[in-house]
Tab-separated table of C-alpha atoms in Angstrom:
chain	number	residue	atom	x	y	z
A	7	MET	CA	256.628	35.461	-73.712
A	8	SER	CA	253.712	36.424	-71.463
A	9	ALA	CA	251.531	33.900	-69.703
A	10	GLN	CA	247.961	33.690	-70.925
A	11	THR	CA	245.466	34.630	-68.235
A	12	ASP	CA	242.363	32.560	-67.645
A	13	THR	CA	239.418	34.937	-67.863
A	14	THR	CA	236.836	32.265	-67.104
A	15	MET	CA	235.212	31.620	-63.755
A	16	ARG	CA	234.126	28.531	-61.908
A	17	ILE	CA	230.512	27.713	-61.091
A	18	GLY	CA	230.697	29.093	-57.537
A	19	GLU	CA	231.976	32.472	-58.692
A	20	LEU	CA	229.327	32.744	-61.394
A	21	ALA	CA	226.640	31.777	-58.879
A	22	ARG	CA	227.848	34.453	-56.458
A	23	ARG	CA	228.158	37.184	-59.088
A	24	ALA	CA	224.803	36.421	-60.695
A	25	GLY	CA	222.990	35.959	-57.385
A	26	VAL	CA	221.826	32.388	-57.995
A	27	SER	CA	222.709	28.956	-56.670
A	28	ALA	CA	225.099	26.553	-58.363
A	29	ARG	CA	222.123	24.222	-58.606
A	30	ALA	CA	220.285	26.831	-60.715
A	31	LEU	CA	223.288	27.064	-63.025
A	32	ARG	CA	223.337	23.289	-63.485
A	33	TYR	CA	219.596	23.430	-64.262
A	34	TYR	CA	220.203	26.129	-66.887
A	35	GLU	CA	222.850	23.895	-68.409
A	36	GLU	CA	220.448	20.907	-68.457
A	37	GLN	CA	217.860	23.086	-70.212
A	38	GLY	CA	220.392	24.144	-72.858
A	39	LEU	CA	220.382	27.774	-71.724
A	40	LEU	CA	223.968	27.884	-70.491
A	41	ARG	CA	226.895	26.145	-72.147
A	42	PRO	CA	230.033	26.128	-70.031
A	43	VAL	CA	233.338	24.858	-71.308
A	44	ARG	CA	234.986	22.100	-69.329
A	45	SER	CA	238.490	22.293	-67.918
A	46	GLU	CA	240.890	19.372	-68.347
A	47	SER	CA	239.752	18.155	-64.935
A	48	GLY	CA	236.076	18.383	-65.974
A	49	GLN	CA	235.164	21.536	-64.045
A	50	ARG	CA	232.641	23.915	-65.564
A	51	ARG	CA	234.159	27.218	-66.695
A	52	TYR	CA	232.140	30.274	-67.701
A	53	ASP	CA	233.143	33.444	-69.494
A	54	GLU	CA	232.205	36.934	-68.337
A	55	SER	CA	229.087	37.106	-70.532
A	56	ALA	CA	227.512	34.285	-68.508
A	57	VAL	CA	226.793	36.724	-65.648
A	58	GLU	CA	224.469	38.843	-67.799
A	59	TYR	CA	222.893	35.797	-69.419
A	60	VAL	CA	222.049	34.309	-66.013
A	61	ARG	CA	220.574	37.620	-64.853
A	62	PHE	CA	218.519	37.679	-68.051
A	63	PHE	CA	217.284	34.127	-67.363
A	64	GLN	CA	216.255	35.156	-63.856
A	65	GLU	CA	214.353	38.177	-65.162
A	66	MET	CA	212.550	36.106	-67.793
A	67	PHE	CA	211.662	33.349	-65.313
A	68	ALA	CA	210.334	36.008	-62.931
A	69	ALA	CA	208.234	37.383	-65.795
A	70	GLY	CA	206.705	33.944	-66.314
A	71	LEU	CA	208.601	32.663	-69.338
A	72	THR	CA	209.510	28.989	-69.494
A	73	SER	CA	212.976	27.621	-70.182
A	74	THR	CA	211.708	26.690	-73.672
A	75	ASN	CA	210.666	30.311	-74.304
A	76	ILE	CA	214.005	31.569	-73.041
A	77	ALA	CA	215.886	29.080	-75.229
A	78	GLN	CA	213.976	30.467	-78.226
A	79	LEU	CA	215.204	33.967	-77.330
A	80	LEU	CA	218.900	33.089	-77.138
A	81	PRO	CA	219.555	33.041	-80.906
A	82	CYS	CA	217.793	36.423	-81.175
A	83	MET	CA	220.152	37.841	-78.563
A	84	ALA	CA	223.266	36.298	-80.075
A	85	VAL	CA	222.782	37.489	-83.651
A	86	GLY	CA	220.280	40.314	-83.280
A	87	HIS	CA	217.997	38.745	-85.879
A	88	THR	CA	214.635	37.034	-85.594
A	89	ASP	CA	212.354	35.153	-87.900
A	90	ALA	CA	208.582	35.689	-88.083
A	91	GLU	CA	207.831	32.934	-85.547
A	92	GLN	CA	210.327	34.331	-83.028
A	93	ARG	CA	208.947	37.857	-83.431
A	94	ALA	CA	205.404	36.570	-82.861
A	95	MET	CA	206.545	34.792	-79.694
A	96	LEU	CA	208.326	37.941	-78.495
A	97	ARG	CA	205.187	40.015	-79.042
A	98	ARG	CA	202.971	37.464	-77.247
A	99	GLN	CA	205.316	37.389	-74.259
A	100	ARG	CA	205.528	41.168	-74.174
A	101	GLU	CA	201.732	41.490	-74.240
A	102	ARG	CA	201.359	38.912	-71.458
A	103	ILE	CA	203.956	40.730	-69.305
A	104	ALA	CA	202.320	44.129	-69.971
A	105	GLU	CA	198.965	42.723	-68.805
A	106	ARG	CA	200.643	41.388	-65.671
A	107	VAL	CA	202.278	44.761	-64.989
A	108	ALA	CA	198.873	46.475	-65.314
A	109	THR	CA	197.322	44.022	-62.852
A	110	LEU	CA	200.191	44.471	-60.397
A	111	THR	CA	199.948	48.258	-60.735
A	112	VAL	CA	196.287	48.115	-59.708
A	113	ALA	CA	197.158	45.890	-56.731
A	114	LEU	CA	199.962	48.263	-55.728
A	115	GLY	CA	197.583	51.217	-55.819
A	116	ARG	CA	195.098	49.381	-53.599
A	117	LEU	CA	197.828	48.559	-51.079
A	118	ASP	CA	199.015	52.176	-51.105
A	119	ARG	CA	195.477	53.352	-50.309
A	120	ILE	CA	195.141	50.873	-47.434
A	121	ILE	CA	198.529	51.931	-46.045
A	122	ALA	CA	197.546	55.606	-46.295
A	123	VAL	CA	194.278	55.003	-44.437
A	124	THR	CA	195.862	52.881	-41.711
A	125	ASP	CA	199.005	54.983	-41.176
A	126	GLY	CA	197.084	57.391	-38.974
A	127	HIS	CA	195.846	54.664	-36.664
A	128	PRO	CA	197.710	53.791	-33.482
A	129	ASP	CA	199.289	50.333	-33.198
């Protein structure tokens, strides 16, 4: 009989692999975004999929979504199905992000022009 291997990870390992703090992971749990299982001793245990979920949360937070918005996306990701309200929210968020990307692209172009002009000047 072979021993069953534990494929879960503790909070510190998930934090390291996902590039966030343990505090962030506890916040995600409080917000209902992350649902660890608990070991017999009460320690949080996460499966491998938690790494990608946490990276997704980070990307969505960086894009300006709230934890409530992200929580609304989780069922869409899990089952690959959305209702009309979820699709409308997805489209609104996408439009908002696209507008932000356009604004940042303009700012990047301006910085590139300033760098190009000043590169030829001595320090």
